[in-house]
CSV table of C-alpha atoms in Angstrom, one decimal:
chain,number,residue,atom,x,y,z
A,1,MET,CA,-2.9,2.0,-6.2
A,2,SER,CA,-5.1,4.7,-4.6
A,3,HIS,CA,-5.1,8.2,-5.9
A,4,SER,CA,-4.1,9.8,-2.6
A,5,ARG,CA,-2.5,13.1,-2.1
A,6,GLY,CA,-1.1,12.3,1.3
A,7,THR,CA,-1.7,14.3,4.5
A,8,LYS,CA,0.3,17.0,6.2
A,9,SER,CA,1.3,16.6,9.8
A,10,PRO,CA,-1.4,18.0,12.0
A,11,PRO,CA,-0.6,21.2,14.0
A,12,GLY,CA,0.6,21.1,17.6
A,13,GLY,CA,-1.8,19.9,20.2
A,14,VAL,CA,-3.5,17.3,18.2
A,15,ARG,CA,-1.9,14.4,20.0
A,16,ALA,CA,-3.0,15.7,23.4
A,17,ARG,CA,-6.6,16.0,22.1
A,18,ARG,CA,-6.4,12.5,20.6
A,19,GLU,CA,-5.3,11.1,24.0
A,20,THR,CA,-8.4,12.5,25.7
A,21,MET,CA,-10.5,10.8,23.0
A,22,GLN,CA,-8.9,7.4,23.5
A,23,PRO,CA,-11.4,4.7,24.2
A,24,ALA,CA,-11.6,3.4,27.8
A,25,LEU,CA,-9.5,0.3,28.3
A,26,GLY,CA,-11.3,-2.4,30.3
A,27,ASP,CA,-11.5,-6.1,30.5
A,28,ASP,CA,-14.4,-6.2,28.0
A,29,LEU,CA,-12.4,-5.7,24.8
A,30,LEU,CA,-13.2,-9.2,23.6
A,31,GLU,CA,-16.9,-8.5,23.9
A,32,ARG,CA,-16.3,-5.4,21.8
A,33,VAL,CA,-14.5,-7.4,19.2
A,34,LEU,CA,-17.4,-9.9,19.0
A,35,ALA,CA,-20.2,-7.2,19.0
A,36,SER,CA,-22.5,-7.7,16.0
A,37,ALA,CA,-21.9,-4.3,14.5
A,38,ASN,CA,-18.1,-4.8,14.6
A,39,LEU,CA,-18.3,-8.3,13.1
A,40,ARG,CA,-20.6,-7.1,10.3
A,41,ALA,CA,-18.1,-4.4,9.5
A,42,ALA,CA,-15.2,-6.9,9.6
A,43,TRP,CA,-17.0,-9.3,7.3
A,44,LYS,CA,-17.8,-6.4,4.9
A,45,GLN,CA,-14.1,-5.5,4.7
A,46,VAL,CA,-12.9,-9.1,4.3
A,47,ARG,CA,-15.4,-9.6,1.5
A,48,ALA,CA,-14.3,-6.4,-0.2
A,49,ASN,CA,-10.6,-7.5,0.0
A,50,GLN,CA,-11.5,-10.9,-1.5
A,51,GLY,CA,-8.3,-13.1,-1.3
A,52,ALA,CA,-7.5,-16.8,-1.7
A,53,PRO,CA,-8.8,-19.5,0.6
A,54,GLY,CA,-6.8,-20.7,3.6
A,55,VAL,CA,-5.8,-24.2,4.6
A,56,ASP,CA,-9.5,-25.3,5.0
A,57,GLY,CA,-10.3,-24.4,1.3
A,58,MET,CA,-13.3,-22.2,2.3
A,59,SER,CA,-13.9,-19.4,-0.2
A,60,ILE,CA,-15.3,-15.9,0.5
A,61,GLU,CA,-18.6,-17.0,-1.1
A,62,GLU,CA,-18.9,-20.0,1.1
A,63,PHE,CA,-18.5,-18.2,4.4
A,64,PRO,CA,-22.0,-16.7,5.0
A,65,ALA,CA,-23.7,-20.1,4.9
A,66,TRP,CA,-21.0,-21.6,7.2
A,67,ALA,CA,-21.3,-18.7,9.6
A,68,ARG,CA,-25.1,-19.1,9.9
A,69,GLU,CA,-24.7,-22.6,11.1
A,70,HIS,CA,-21.5,-22.4,13.2
A,71,TRP,CA,-21.2,-18.9,14.5
A,72,PRO,CA,-22.9,-19.4,17.9
A,73,SER,CA,-20.5,-22.2,18.8
A,74,LEU,CA,-17.5,-20.3,17.4
A,75,ARG,CA,-18.4,-17.2,19.5
A,76,LYS,CA,-18.7,-19.4,22.6
A,77,ALA,CA,-15.2,-20.8,22.0
A,78,LEU,CA,-13.7,-17.4,21.5
A,79,LEU,CA,-15.2,-16.2,24.8
A,80,ASP,CA,-14.3,-19.2,26.9
A,81,GLY,CA,-10.7,-19.3,25.4
A,82,SER,CA,-11.0,-22.7,23.7
A,83,TYR,CA,-10.8,-21.4,20.1
A,84,ARG,CA,-7.7,-22.4,18.2
A,85,PRO,CA,-6.9,-20.6,15.0
A,86,SER,CA,-6.1,-22.6,11.9
A,87,PRO,CA,-2.6,-22.7,10.6
A,88,LEU,CA,-1.7,-20.3,7.8
A,89,ARG,CA,-1.3,-21.3,4.2
A,90,GLN,CA,2.0,-20.2,2.8
A,91,ARG,CA,2.4,-18.8,-0.7
A,92,MET,CA,5.5,-17.3,-2.2
A,93,ILE,CA,5.0,-14.2,-4.4
A,94,PRO,CA,7.7,-12.5,-6.5
A,95,LYS,CA,9.0,-9.1,-5.2
A,96,PRO,CA,8.9,-6.2,-7.6
A,97,GLY,CA,11.8,-6.1,-10.0
A,98,GLY,CA,12.8,-9.7,-9.6
A,99,ARG,CA,14.3,-9.1,-6.1
A,100,GLY,CA,13.5,-12.5,-4.8
A,101,GLN,CA,10.3,-13.7,-3.3
A,102,ARG,CA,8.0,-12.5,-0.4
A,103,ARG,CA,6.5,-15.0,2.0
A,104,LEU,CA,2.7,-14.5,2.1
A,105,ARG,CA,0.9,-16.4,4.8
A,106,ILE,CA,-2.9,-16.6,4.3
A,107,PRO,CA,-5.3,-17.2,7.2
A,108,THR,CA,-8.6,-18.9,6.6
A,109,VAL,CA,-11.7,-16.7,5.8
A,110,VAL,CA,-13.0,-17.4,9.3
A,111,ASP,CA,-9.8,-16.3,10.9
A,112,ARG,CA,-9.6,-13.3,8.6
A,113,VAL,CA,-12.9,-12.0,9.9
A,114,ILE,CA,-11.8,-12.4,13.5
A,115,LEU,CA,-8.5,-10.7,12.8
A,116,GLN,CA,-10.2,-7.9,11.1
A,117,ALA,CA,-12.6,-7.5,14.0
A,118,LEU,CA,-9.6,-7.4,16.4
A,119,GLN,CA,-7.9,-4.7,14.2
A,120,GLN,CA,-11.1,-2.5,14.2
A,121,VAL,CA,-11.2,-2.5,18.0
A,122,LEU,CA,-7.5,-2.1,18.6
A,123,THR,CA,-6.7,0.6,16.1
A,124,PRO,CA,-8.6,3.4,17.9
A,125,ILE,CA,-6.8,2.4,21.1
A,126,PHE,CA,-3.2,2.4,19.7
A,127,ASP,CA,-3.3,4.7,16.7
A,128,PRO,CA,-3.8,8.1,18.6
A,129,SER,CA,-0.6,7.6,20.4
A,130,PHE,CA,1.5,6.8,17.3
A,131,SER,CA,4.1,9.3,16.0
A,132,GLU,CA,3.1,12.0,13.6
A,133,SER,CA,6.0,10.8,11.5
A,134,SER,CA,4.5,7.3,11.1
A,135,PHE,CA,2.6,7.0,7.9
A,136,GLY,CA,2.1,3.3,7.1
A,137,TYR,CA,-1.2,1.5,7.5
A,138,ARG,CA,-2.9,4.3,9.4
A,139,PRO,CA,-6.2,6.0,8.9
A,140,GLY,CA,-5.9,9.2,6.9
A,141,ARG,CA,-2.2,8.7,6.1
A,142,SER,CA,-0.4,7.6,3.1
A,143,ALA,CA,3.0,6.9,1.5
A,144,HIS,CA,2.7,10.3,-0.2
A,145,GLY,CA,2.5,12.0,3.2
A,146,ALA,CA,5.8,10.2,4.1
A,147,VAL,CA,7.5,11.3,0.9
A,148,LYS,CA,6.4,14.9,1.2
A,149,GLN,CA,7.6,15.0,4.8
A,150,VAL,CA,11.1,13.9,3.7
A,151,GLN,CA,10.9,16.7,1.0
A,152,ARG,CA,10.0,19.3,3.7
A,153,PHE,CA,13.1,18.3,5.7
A,154,ILE,CA,15.3,18.5,2.6
A,155,ARG,CA,14.0,22.0,2.0
A,156,ASP,CA,14.9,22.9,5.5
A,157,GLY,CA,18.5,22.0,4.8
A,158,HIS,CA,18.7,18.4,6.1
A,159,ARG,CA,20.3,16.9,3.0
A,160,VAL,CA,22.0,13.7,4.4
A,161,ALA,CA,19.8,10.7,4.9
A,162,VAL,CA,20.1,7.7,7.2
A,163,ASP,CA,18.3,5.2,5.0
A,164,LEU,CA,17.5,2.4,7.5
A,165,ASP,CA,16.5,-1.2,6.4
A,166,VAL,CA,15.3,-3.4,9.2
A,167,ASP,CA,16.5,-6.9,8.3
A,168,GLN,CA,13.5,-9.2,7.4
A,169,PHE,CA,11.3,-7.3,9.9
A,170,PHE,CA,8.0,-9.1,9.4
A,171,ASP,CA,9.7,-12.5,9.7
A,172,ARG,CA,11.7,-11.7,12.8
A,173,VAL,CA,9.4,-9.8,15.2
A,174,ASP,CA,9.9,-11.2,18.6
A,175,PHE,CA,6.7,-12.4,20.2
A,176,ASP,CA,7.6,-11.4,23.7
A,177,VAL,CA,8.6,-7.9,22.6
A,178,LEU,CA,5.3,-7.6,20.7
A,179,MET,CA,3.0,-9.0,23.5
A,180,ALA,CA,4.7,-6.7,26.1
A,181,ARG,CA,3.9,-3.7,24.0
A,182,LEU,CA,0.3,-4.8,23.4
A,183,GLY,CA,0.0,-5.3,27.2
A,184,ARG,CA,0.8,-1.7,27.8
A,185,ARG,CA,-2.6,-0.6,26.7
A,186,VAL,CA,-4.7,-3.8,26.7
A,187,THR,CA,-5.8,-5.3,30.0
A,188,ASP,CA,-8.1,-7.9,28.7
A,189,GLN,CA,-6.0,-11.1,29.1
A,190,ARG,CA,-8.4,-13.2,27.0
A,191,LEU,CA,-7.8,-10.9,24.0
A,192,LEU,CA,-4.0,-11.0,24.5
A,193,ARG,CA,-4.1,-14.8,24.7
A,194,LEU,CA,-6.2,-14.9,21.5
A,195,ILE,CA,-3.6,-12.8,19.6
A,196,GLY,CA,-0.9,-15.0,21.0
A,197,ARG,CA,-2.6,-18.1,19.6
A,198,PHE,CA,-2.9,-16.5,16.2
A,199,LEU,CA,0.8,-15.7,16.2
A,200,ARG,CA,1.7,-19.3,17.2
A,201,ALA,CA,-0.9,-21.0,14.9
A,202,GLY,CA,1.9,-22.4,12.6
A,203,VAL,CA,2.1,-22.5,8.9
A,204,MET,CA,1.4,-25.3,6.4
A,205,VAL,CA,4.1,-25.8,3.8
A,206,ASP,CA,3.7,-28.6,1.3
A,207,GLY,CA,1.3,-30.4,3.6
A,208,GLN,CA,3.6,-30.1,6.6
A,209,LEU,CA,2.8,-28.1,9.7
A,210,HIS,CA,5.7,-25.9,10.8
A,211,PRO,CA,5.6,-24.0,14.1
A,212,THR,CA,5.9,-20.2,14.2
A,213,ARG,CA,8.2,-18.9,16.9
A,214,GLN,CA,8.7,-15.4,15.6
A,215,GLY,CA,7.4,-13.0,13.0
A,216,ILE,CA,4.0,-11.5,12.1
A,217,PRO,CA,2.4,-12.9,8.9
A,218,GLN,CA,2.2,-10.7,5.8
A,219,GLY,CA,-1.4,-11.5,4.7
A,220,SER,CA,-3.1,-11.1,8.1
A,221,PRO,CA,-5.5,-8.1,8.6
A,222,LEU,CA,-4.0,-7.5,12.0
A,223,SER,CA,-0.3,-7.5,11.0
A,224,PRO,CA,0.0,-3.9,9.8
A,225,LEU,CA,-1.2,-2.6,13.2
A,226,LEU,CA,1.1,-5.0,15.1
A,227,ALA,CA,4.0,-3.8,13.0
A,228,ASN,CA,3.3,-0.2,14.1
A,229,VAL,CA,2.9,-1.3,17.7
A,230,VAL,CA,6.4,-2.8,17.6
A,231,LEU,CA,8.1,0.0,15.8
A,232,ASP,CA,6.4,2.8,17.8
A,233,ASP,CA,9.3,2.4,20.3
A,234,LEU,CA,11.7,3.3,17.5
A,235,ASP,CA,9.6,6.4,16.6
A,236,LYS,CA,9.5,7.5,20.2
A,237,GLU,CA,13.3,7.2,20.5
A,238,LEU,CA,13.8,9.3,17.4
A,239,GLU,CA,11.4,11.9,18.7
A,240,ARG,CA,13.1,11.9,22.1
A,241,ARG,CA,16.4,12.7,20.3
A,242,GLY,CA,14.7,15.5,18.3
A,243,LEU,CA,15.5,13.9,15.0
A,244,ARG,CA,13.6,14.5,11.8
A,245,PHE,CA,12.3,11.3,10.1
A,246,ALA,CA,9.5,9.6,8.2
A,247,ARG,CA,8.5,5.9,8.6
A,248,TYR,CA,6.2,3.8,6.5
A,249,ALA,CA,6.0,0.4,8.0
A,250,ASP,CA,9.6,-0.9,8.2
A,251,ASP,CA,11.0,1.8,5.7
A,252,VAL,CA,12.7,4.5,7.8
A,253,VAL,CA,14.5,7.6,6.6
A,254,VAL,CA,16.1,9.9,9.2
A,255,LEU,CA,17.3,13.4,7.9
A,256,VAL,CA,20.4,15.1,9.3
A,257,ARG,CA,22.7,17.9,8.2
A,258,SER,CA,26.1,16.1,7.9
A,259,GLN,CA,27.6,12.7,7.1
A,260,ARG,CA,29.2,12.5,10.5
A,261,ALA,CA,25.9,13.0,12.3
A,262,GLY,CA,24.4,10.4,10.0
A,263,GLN,CA,27.0,7.8,10.8
A,264,ARG,CA,26.4,8.4,14.6
A,265,VAL,CA,22.7,8.0,14.2
A,266,MET,CA,23.0,4.9,12.1
A,267,ALA,CA,25.3,3.2,14.7
A,268,SER,CA,23.1,4.2,17.7
A,269,LEU,CA,19.9,3.1,16.0
A,270,ALA,CA,21.3,-0.3,15.2
A,271,ARG,CA,22.2,-0.7,18.9
A,272,PHE,CA,18.7,0.5,19.9
A,273,LEU,CA,16.9,-2.0,17.6
A,274,ARG,CA,19.1,-4.9,18.7
A,275,ARG,CA,18.8,-4.2,22.5
A,276,ARG,CA,15.2,-2.9,22.8
A,277,LEU,CA,13.4,-4.7,20.0
A,278,LYS,CA,15.6,-7.7,19.2
A,279,LEU,CA,15.8,-6.6,15.5
A,280,GLU,CA,18.8,-6.2,13.3
A,281,VAL,CA,19.7,-3.5,10.7
A,282,ASN,CA,20.4,-4.9,7.2
A,283,VAL,CA,23.9,-3.5,6.7
A,284,GLU,CA,23.9,-4.2,3.0
A,285,LYS,CA,20.7,-2.4,2.3
A,286,SER,CA,21.1,0.5,4.8
A,287,GLN,CA,23.2,3.5,4.1
A,288,VAL,CA,24.1,7.1,5.0
A,289,ALA,CA,24.1,9.1,1.9
A,290,LEU,CA,23.1,12.5,0.3
A,291,THR,CA,19.3,12.7,-0.2
A,292,ASP,CA,19.7,12.7,-4.0
A,293,GLN,CA,21.3,9.2,-3.7
A,294,ILE,CA,18.5,7.4,-1.9
A,295,SER,CA,15.1,6.1,-2.8
A,296,PHE,CA,12.1,6.0,-0.5
A,297,LEU,CA,8.8,4.2,-1.3
A,298,GLY,CA,9.6,4.2,-5.0
A,299,PHE,CA,10.7,7.9,-5.2
A,300,SER,CA,14.0,9.7,-5.2
A,301,PHE,CA,14.8,13.4,-4.8
A,302,ARG,CA,16.5,15.8,-7.2
A,303,GLY,CA,17.4,18.7,-4.9
A,304,ALA,CA,14.1,19.1,-3.1
A,305,LYS,CA,12.0,17.8,-6.1
A,306,ILE,CA,10.2,14.5,-5.9
A,307,CYS,CA,10.8,12.2,-8.8
A,308,TRP,CA,10.5,8.5,-9.7
A,309,SER,CA,13.5,6.4,-8.6
A,310,ALA,CA,15.6,4.7,-11.3
A,311,LYS,CA,14.3,1.3,-10.1
A,312,THR,CA,10.7,2.5,-10.3
A,313,LEU,CA,11.2,3.6,-13.9
A,314,ALA,CA,12.9,0.4,-14.8
A,315,ARG,CA,10.1,-1.7,-13.3
A,316,PHE,CA,7.5,0.5,-15.2
A,317,GLN,CA,9.3,-0.1,-18.5
A,318,ARG,CA,9.5,-3.9,-17.9
A,319,GLU,CA,5.7,-4.0,-17.3
A,320,VAL,CA,4.9,-1.9,-20.4
A,321,LYS,CA,7.1,-4.2,-22.4
A,322,ARG,CA,5.2,-7.2,-21.0
A,323,PHE,CA,1.9,-5.6,-22.2
A,324,THR,CA,3.4,-4.7,-25.6
A,325,ASN,CA,5.3,-8.0,-26.2
A,326,ARG,CA,5.0,-8.7,-29.9
A,327,ASN,CA,4.5,-12.4,-29.1
A,328,TRP,CA,1.6,-12.0,-26.8
A,329,GLY,CA,-1.2,-13.5,-28.8
A,330,VAL,CA,-4.2,-11.3,-27.8
A,331,SER,CA,-6.2,-8.8,-29.7
A,332,MET,CA,-5.1,-5.1,-29.8
A,333,ARG,CA,-8.3,-4.2,-28.0
A,334,ARG,CA,-7.4,-6.5,-25.1
A,335,ARG,CA,-3.8,-5.3,-25.1
A,336,LEU,CA,-4.8,-1.6,-24.9
A,337,THR,CA,-7.4,-2.3,-22.2
A,338,GLU,CA,-4.8,-4.1,-20.0
A,339,LEU,CA,-2.2,-1.4,-20.7
A,340,GLU,CA,-4.6,1.4,-19.8
A,341,ARG,CA,-5.5,-0.3,-16.6
A,342,TYR,CA,-1.9,-0.7,-15.6
A,343,LEU,CA,-1.0,2.9,-16.6
A,344,ARG,CA,-3.9,4.4,-14.6
A,345,GLY,CA,-3.0,2.3,-11.6
A,346,TRP,CA,0.7,3.2,-11.8
A,347,MET,CA,0.0,6.9,-12.2
A,348,GLY,CA,-2.5,6.8,-9.4
A,349,TYR,CA,0.4,6.4,-7.1
A,350,PHE,CA,3.4,7.9,-8.9
A,351,TRP,CA,1.7,11.2,-10.1
A,352,ILE,CA,3.3,13.2,-7.3
A,353,SER,CA,6.6,13.2,-9.2
A,354,GLU,CA,7.5,16.9,-9.9
A,355,TYR,CA,10.1,16.0,-12.6
A,356,TYR,CA,8.4,16.6,-15.9
A,357,ARG,CA,11.3,16.1,-18.3
A,358,PRO,CA,11.0,12.3,-18.9
A,359,ILE,CA,7.2,12.4,-19.4
A,360,PRO,CA,7.0,13.4,-23.1
A,361,GLU,CA,9.8,10.9,-23.9
A,362,ILE,CA,7.9,8.1,-22.2
A,363,ASP,CA,4.8,9.1,-24.1
A,364,GLY,CA,6.6,8.8,-27.4
A,365,TRP,CA,8.2,5.4,-26.4
A,366,LEU,CA,4.7,4.1,-25.4
A,367,ARG,CA,3.3,5.0,-28.8
A,368,ARG,CA,6.2,3.4,-30.6
A,369,ARG,CA,5.7,0.2,-28.6
A,370,VAL,CA,2.0,0.1,-29.6
A,371,ARG,CA,2.8,0.9,-33.3
A,372,MET,CA,5.2,-2.0,-33.3
A,373,CYS,CA,2.4,-4.3,-32.0
A,374,TYR,CA,0.0,-3.2,-34.8
A,375,TRP,CA,2.8,-3.8,-37.3
A,376,VAL,CA,3.4,-7.3,-36.1
A,377,GLN,CA,-0.3,-8.1,-36.0
A,378,TRP,CA,-0.7,-7.0,-39.6
A,379,ARG,CA,1.8,-9.8,-40.4
A,380,THR,CA,2.0,-10.0,-44.2
A,381,ARG,CA,3.5,-7.4,-46.6
A,382,ARG,CA,0.2,-7.1,-48.5
A,383,THR,CA,-1.8,-6.4,-45.3
A,384,ARG,CA,0.8,-3.9,-44.1
A,385,ILE,CA,0.7,-2.0,-47.5
A,386,ASN,CA,-3.1,-2.0,-47.6
A,387,ARG,CA,-3.3,-0.8,-44.1
A,388,LEU,CA,-0.9,2.1,-44.7
A,389,LEU,CA,-2.7,3.1,-47.9
A,390,LYS,CA,-6.1,3.0,-46.1
A,391,LEU,CA,-4.7,5.2,-43.3
A,392,GLY,CA,-3.6,7.9,-45.7
A,393,VAL,CA,0.0,7.1,-46.5
A,394,GLY,CA,1.2,7.9,-50.0
A,395,ARG,CA,1.6,4.9,-52.4
A,396,GLU,CA,5.5,5.2,-52.6
A,397,HIS,CA,5.9,5.4,-48.9
A,398,ALA,CA,3.4,2.6,-48.2
A,399,PHE,CA,5.2,0.2,-50.6
A,400,SER,CA,8.7,1.1,-49.5
A,401,THR,CA,7.8,0.7,-45.8
A,402,GLY,CA,5.6,-2.4,-46.3
A,403,LEU,CA,8.3,-4.2,-48.3
A,404,SER,CA,11.1,-3.2,-46.0
A,405,SER,CA,13.3,-5.9,-44.4
A,406,HIS,CA,13.8,-3.9,-41.2
A,407,GLY,CA,12.3,-5.2,-38.0
A,408,PRO,CA,9.1,-4.0,-36.4
A,409,TRP,CA,10.8,-1.9,-33.8
A,410,HIS,CA,12.7,0.1,-36.4
A,411,LEU,CA,9.7,0.4,-38.7
A,412,ALA,CA,7.5,1.7,-35.8
A,413,ARG,CA,9.4,4.9,-36.0
A,414,THR,CA,9.3,5.6,-39.7
A,415,GLU,CA,7.5,8.5,-41.3
A,416,ALA,CA,4.9,6.1,-42.9
A,417,THR,CA,3.9,4.3,-39.7
A,418,GLN,CA,3.8,7.5,-37.7
A,419,LEU,CA,1.6,9.2,-40.3
A,420,ALA,CA,-0.7,6.1,-40.5
A,421,MET,CA,-0.9,5.5,-36.8
A,422,SER,CA,-0.9,9.1,-35.7
A,423,ASN,CA,-1.2,10.1,-32.1
A,424,SER,CA,-4.9,10.9,-32.6
A,425,TRP,CA,-5.5,7.5,-34.4
A,426,LEU,CA,-3.9,5.7,-31.5
A,427,ALA,CA,-6.0,7.6,-29.0
A,428,GLN,CA,-9.1,6.5,-31.0
A,429,GLN,CA,-8.0,2.9,-30.7
A,430,GLY,CA,-7.8,3.3,-26.9
A,431,LEU,CA,-4.2,4.2,-26.1
A,432,VAL,CA,-4.1,6.6,-23.2
A,433,SER,CA,-1.6,9.5,-23.3
A,434,PHE,CA,1.0,9.1,-20.5
A,435,LYS,CA,1.4,12.9,-20.4
A,436,ASP,CA,-2.4,13.6,-20.3
A,437,LEU,CA,-2.7,11.0,-17.6
A,438,TRP,CA,-0.1,12.7,-15.5
A,439,ILE,CA,-1.7,16.1,-16.0
A,440,SER,CA,-5.1,14.8,-15.0
A,441,PHE,CA,-3.7,13.5,-11.7
A,442,ALA,CA,-1.2,16.3,-10.9
A,443,HIS,CA,-3.2,19.2,-12.1
A,444,PRO,CA,-6.9,18.3,-12.0
A,445,ARG,CA,-9.4,21.0,-12.9
């Protein structure tokens, strides 16, 4: 996760200035996509992202040699309209917290480069007209910006949230709706037909080709922009009504002052999505509730304070337990290295929590988990006693603790183990302090 502090909404007048900077829209967009500089930038991004091979089995490392031999004929096929994208390779990945599985659809490396090149040309055309309250997959914007915008509205007294979940958004985008919205700004019909072919390329599942009749694939470099193109109509409708909201991809929160207003907004937005965009609201996952009862992008709100949601904290604890599982047969050095990598990545996103109270408690819990791992790794009573003695524990305490029949979790909190494996000793072994990590992100020098 990136260590991003989000961005505040720009002052008034920015959108008008952006419109004047918008690139000219002509019939030569496909030539811009296939320009050498744009393709080099696209390949650089695809290579940096890495990723698994598509249905053709070609790896990132194999692409340059393939391109040197085949690119002239591929470019000609793209320009004359005869190019046909490869089907997507489907892979199911678990959602966070065991909430089912997400359908990931992987293009070939060749198609990823073309899709990335399309994204680089289309983003400057569409992004300047997007709403200031849209934060997902946009240059210079972040999830933190969306969370902080919700916080500002709460501070202004809007303490009822319309927490809107679009049902299976990525899987149910209507192709006709999407292409009509692309056609508002793109006049190059060759480029539109190429995007249409990518959308209808099909997906390989267990060796069988299945047609794709709706949806935008999660795994394509172009899909985030297409998602914003579709949902921009929703943003514009919310702005037209003068409503305060923040949207990150298909996560939408609208802030109002009363429960009654929230219910009205929820009902009218469900009608708008169904009629205008052919999308449905997930009734089970959507709600109208006080802002301290919702979560948004992994965060919740205590009054106007940002804090981690209960689900976020539970997922964090599950992951830490995985790294500190007593049965994981790896060295302590490897364990602490993997744990530190996870903690730094987690804090890189969740540092904006303003709720300090649980942090020292989590720090103590982490140290106890690691002490337990050392105790298990020491294994025999003789080794445990010798280790305790070597680390400065008195003889009586060392023997009584080393010979104890209590389990490792209990003994990890005894006076002897805490004296032997002190906070400073654990830090020397490589255990990063959760509190120090939060301070380094939240209050850098």
